[in-house]
Structures are given as structure tokens and as C-alpha cells.
Amino acid sequence: ISYGGLGRLYLKHNPPDIKLARQYLEKDLDCSIKIGDVGGQILMHSQLGYCDLLEGRYDDAVIQYQKSYNLSESNVSKAYALVGLLEASIKLENLKKSIEIGNEIHEFMDNKSIPSDCLVNLSNVLEQLDGMKNIDWINELKSRLEIILNQN
């Protein structure tokens, strides 16, 4: 088992042990950087972004998810990073950034497949926006997401 695997296990505890998870995820990130494992770096940045979300460190989460997105070569990794970026931007009440990311997710849904568990994450993030029903991109994204989820 890898450091990153141990970190993810600690995140799955109830409640998550974020401090211990972060230690293992950071060790894995350091190793990934040293050996040039870009895939490992992408995953660790996303996992560290998730730790930041859990701790309410939304600015740090944006940084981690942006690093993950920038390094990503696969659509799957980009999709996870975008959903994380959207959630952090919503938590920061950064409507402009949320709209930008929402539009990018729209394009993503048009041209690329998004893994089903990532769609569930997106659905959970969009539930946080229920008070903002008058914003067109949110309504459009919710309706498109419902169609996709019902197909699976």
C-alpha cells in the first residue's frame, strides 16, 4: 500500500482523520514529484484539496485543485479537479469563478464523458446551490446532470 493509499484510508474513517491523511498524502506527493510521477501528483493534489475542503480552507483547496487540473492530461482527472474547484469556489462565495467553472463543466459534459462517481459528487455540490435557483447555468447544469444520472 502506498502513502497515498494510507491517506485515503484515513479520509474514509468516520470521522476522517484529516491530519494523518494529510501527512500521508503529502509524503506521497513528495515521492511523486521526486520520481516524476505526474499521475500521482494529480491525485495527491486533488486529495489534498479535499482535505482543505473538509477543514474549511477553501483558498487552499482552490490552489490544490487548480494544480491537479493544470497537470491533468486525462478527462477523468480534469473532471474531478473541476468539481473540486466548483465546490471550493461556491464555499468562497466567488460567483464569478463558480460561473466560469460551471461553464467549463457544461463544455466538459458536451464533449467528454465524466465518471459516474464524479457525477454524484457534482450532484452533491449542486445541492449546495438550491438557494440560487434563478441562475441559469445552475438550472441548466442540474437538469443535464439529472438526465445523465437517470441514464446510468
Short mmCIF file of C-alpha atoms in Angstrom, two decimals:
data_model
loop_
_atom_site.label_atom_id
_atom_site.label_comp_id
_atom_site.label_asym_id
_atom_site.label_seq_id
_atom_site.Cartn_x
_atom_site.Cartn_y
_atom_site.Cartn_z
CA ILE A 1 0.00 0.00 0.00
CA SER A 2 1.25 3.48 -0.82
CA TYR A 3 1.39 6.62 1.29
CA GLY A 4 -1.49 8.00 -0.79
CA GLY A 5 -3.49 4.83 -0.18
CA LEU A 6 -2.99 5.22 3.56
CA GLY A 7 -4.02 8.86 3.31
CA ARG A 8 -7.24 7.94 1.51
CA LEU A 9 -7.98 5.29 4.15
CA TYR A 10 -7.71 7.90 6.90
CA LEU A 11 -10.07 10.15 4.93
CA LYS A 12 -12.65 7.34 4.87
CA HIS A 13 -12.66 6.98 8.67
CA ASN A 14 -15.76 8.19 10.44
CA PRO A 15 -14.88 10.87 11.32
CA PRO A 16 -11.98 11.36 8.91
CA ASP A 17 -8.53 11.80 10.43
CA ILE A 18 -7.60 14.73 8.22
CA LYS A 19 -4.30 15.49 9.94
CA LEU A 20 -2.97 11.96 9.49
CA ALA A 21 -4.42 11.70 5.98
CA ARG A 22 -2.71 14.94 5.01
CA GLN A 23 0.65 13.69 6.32
CA TYR A 24 0.48 10.58 4.14
CA LEU A 25 -0.84 12.43 1.10
CA GLU A 26 1.96 15.00 1.35
CA LYS A 27 4.56 12.18 1.63
CA ASP A 28 3.08 10.58 -1.49
CA LEU A 29 3.14 13.94 -3.30
CA ASP A 30 6.82 14.43 -2.39
CA CYS A 31 7.66 10.95 -3.68
CA SER A 32 5.63 11.52 -6.86
CA ILE A 33 7.50 14.76 -7.54
CA LYS A 34 10.90 13.12 -6.90
CA ILE A 35 10.27 10.26 -9.33
CA GLY A 36 8.35 12.33 -11.89
CA ASP A 37 5.03 10.51 -11.40
CA VAL A 38 2.63 13.13 -12.77
CA GLY A 39 -0.40 10.89 -12.25
CA GLY A 40 0.48 10.56 -8.58
CA GLN A 41 0.89 14.33 -8.31
CA ILE A 42 -2.52 14.91 -9.88
CA LEU A 43 -4.24 12.51 -7.49
CA MET A 44 -2.44 13.84 -4.40
CA HIS A 45 -3.26 17.47 -5.24
CA SER A 46 -6.93 16.53 -5.58
CA GLN A 47 -6.88 14.58 -2.32
CA LEU A 48 -5.13 17.45 -0.52
CA GLY A 49 -7.76 19.79 -1.97
CA TYR A 50 -10.41 17.54 -0.46
CA CYS A 51 -8.65 17.73 2.93
CA ASP A 52 -8.69 21.52 2.61
CA LEU A 53 -12.42 21.46 1.85
CA LEU A 54 -13.08 19.35 4.93
CA GLU A 55 -11.09 21.77 7.07
CA GLY A 56 -12.77 24.86 5.60
CA ARG A 57 -9.54 26.05 3.97
CA TYR A 58 -11.23 26.94 0.70
CA ASP A 59 -8.48 29.18 -0.74
CA ASP A 60 -6.01 26.32 -0.24
CA ALA A 61 -8.48 23.89 -1.81
CA VAL A 62 -8.66 26.07 -4.93
CA ILE A 63 -4.86 26.04 -5.17
CA GLN A 64 -4.66 22.25 -4.84
CA TYR A 65 -7.47 21.54 -7.30
CA GLN A 66 -6.03 24.05 -9.78
CA LYS A 67 -2.65 22.30 -9.59
CA SER A 68 -4.39 18.98 -10.20
CA TYR A 69 -6.30 20.41 -13.15
CA ASN A 70 -3.21 22.04 -14.67
CA LEU A 71 -1.24 18.78 -14.51
CA SER A 72 -4.12 16.62 -15.76
CA GLU A 73 -3.88 15.01 -19.14
CA SER A 74 -6.91 12.75 -18.81
CA ASN A 75 -10.52 13.89 -18.91
CA VAL A 76 -11.24 11.90 -15.77
CA SER A 77 -8.66 13.78 -13.69
CA LYS A 78 -9.81 17.09 -15.13
CA ALA A 79 -13.44 16.31 -14.26
CA TYR A 80 -12.60 15.57 -10.62
CA ALA A 81 -10.49 18.72 -10.36
CA LEU A 82 -13.27 20.85 -11.89
CA VAL A 83 -15.85 19.56 -9.42
CA GLY A 84 -13.46 20.29 -6.54
CA LEU A 85 -12.79 23.78 -7.92
CA LEU A 86 -16.52 24.40 -8.21
CA GLU A 87 -17.18 23.34 -4.62
CA ALA A 88 -14.34 25.48 -3.24
CA SER A 89 -15.46 28.49 -5.30
CA ILE A 90 -19.02 28.09 -4.04
CA LYS A 91 -17.78 27.90 -0.44
CA LEU A 92 -15.79 31.09 -1.04
CA GLU A 93 -18.96 32.67 -2.47
CA ASN A 94 -16.98 33.52 -5.59
CA LEU A 95 -19.87 33.68 -8.04
CA LYS A 96 -17.71 34.80 -10.98
CA LYS A 97 -15.31 31.86 -10.59
CA SER A 98 -18.22 29.46 -9.96
CA ILE A 99 -19.85 30.57 -13.21
CA GLU A 100 -16.57 30.12 -15.12
CA ILE A 101 -16.14 26.61 -13.74
CA GLY A 102 -19.83 25.82 -14.31
CA ASN A 103 -19.45 26.82 -17.95
CA GLU A 104 -16.35 24.66 -18.27
CA ILE A 105 -18.24 21.72 -16.76
CA HIS A 106 -21.01 22.35 -19.33
CA GLU A 107 -18.44 22.09 -22.13
CA PHE A 108 -16.99 19.02 -20.50
CA MET A 109 -20.39 17.31 -20.38
CA ASP A 110 -20.88 18.12 -24.06
CA ASN A 111 -17.60 16.71 -25.31
CA LYS A 112 -16.27 14.21 -22.80
CA SER A 113 -17.52 11.51 -20.53
CA ILE A 114 -17.49 12.09 -16.80
CA PRO A 115 -17.19 9.11 -14.42
CA SER A 116 -20.41 8.26 -12.58
CA ASP A 117 -18.95 8.80 -9.09
CA CYS A 118 -17.74 12.22 -10.22
CA LEU A 119 -21.28 12.99 -11.43
CA VAL A 120 -22.57 12.06 -7.97
CA ASN A 121 -20.01 14.44 -6.44
CA LEU A 122 -21.18 17.14 -8.84
CA SER A 123 -24.79 16.49 -7.87
CA ASN A 124 -23.88 16.89 -4.18
CA VAL A 125 -22.09 20.16 -4.92
CA LEU A 126 -25.05 21.48 -6.88
CA GLU A 127 -27.38 20.69 -3.97
CA GLN A 128 -25.49 23.39 -2.06
CA LEU A 129 -26.81 25.87 -4.62
CA ASP A 130 -30.51 25.26 -4.02
CA GLY A 131 -30.94 28.82 -2.76
CA MET A 132 -29.70 30.17 -6.10
CA LYS A 133 -32.47 28.87 -8.36
CA ASN A 134 -32.54 32.00 -10.53
CA ILE A 135 -29.10 31.45 -12.04
CA ASP A 136 -29.48 29.91 -15.50
CA TRP A 137 -26.23 27.93 -15.63
CA ILE A 138 -27.05 26.22 -12.33
CA ASN A 139 -30.50 25.21 -13.54
CA GLU A 140 -29.10 24.01 -16.87
CA LEU A 141 -26.32 22.04 -15.20
CA LYS A 142 -28.76 20.46 -12.74
CA SER A 143 -31.16 19.40 -15.48
CA ARG A 144 -28.38 17.95 -17.65
CA LEU A 145 -26.94 16.15 -14.66
CA GLU A 146 -30.34 14.61 -13.83
CA ILE A 147 -30.63 13.27 -17.38
CA ILE A 148 -27.16 11.74 -17.26
CA LEU A 149 -27.66 10.24 -13.79
CA ASN A 150 -31.01 8.73 -14.85
CA GLN A 151 -29.31 7.08 -17.84
CA ASN A 152 -26.82 5.26 -15.60
#
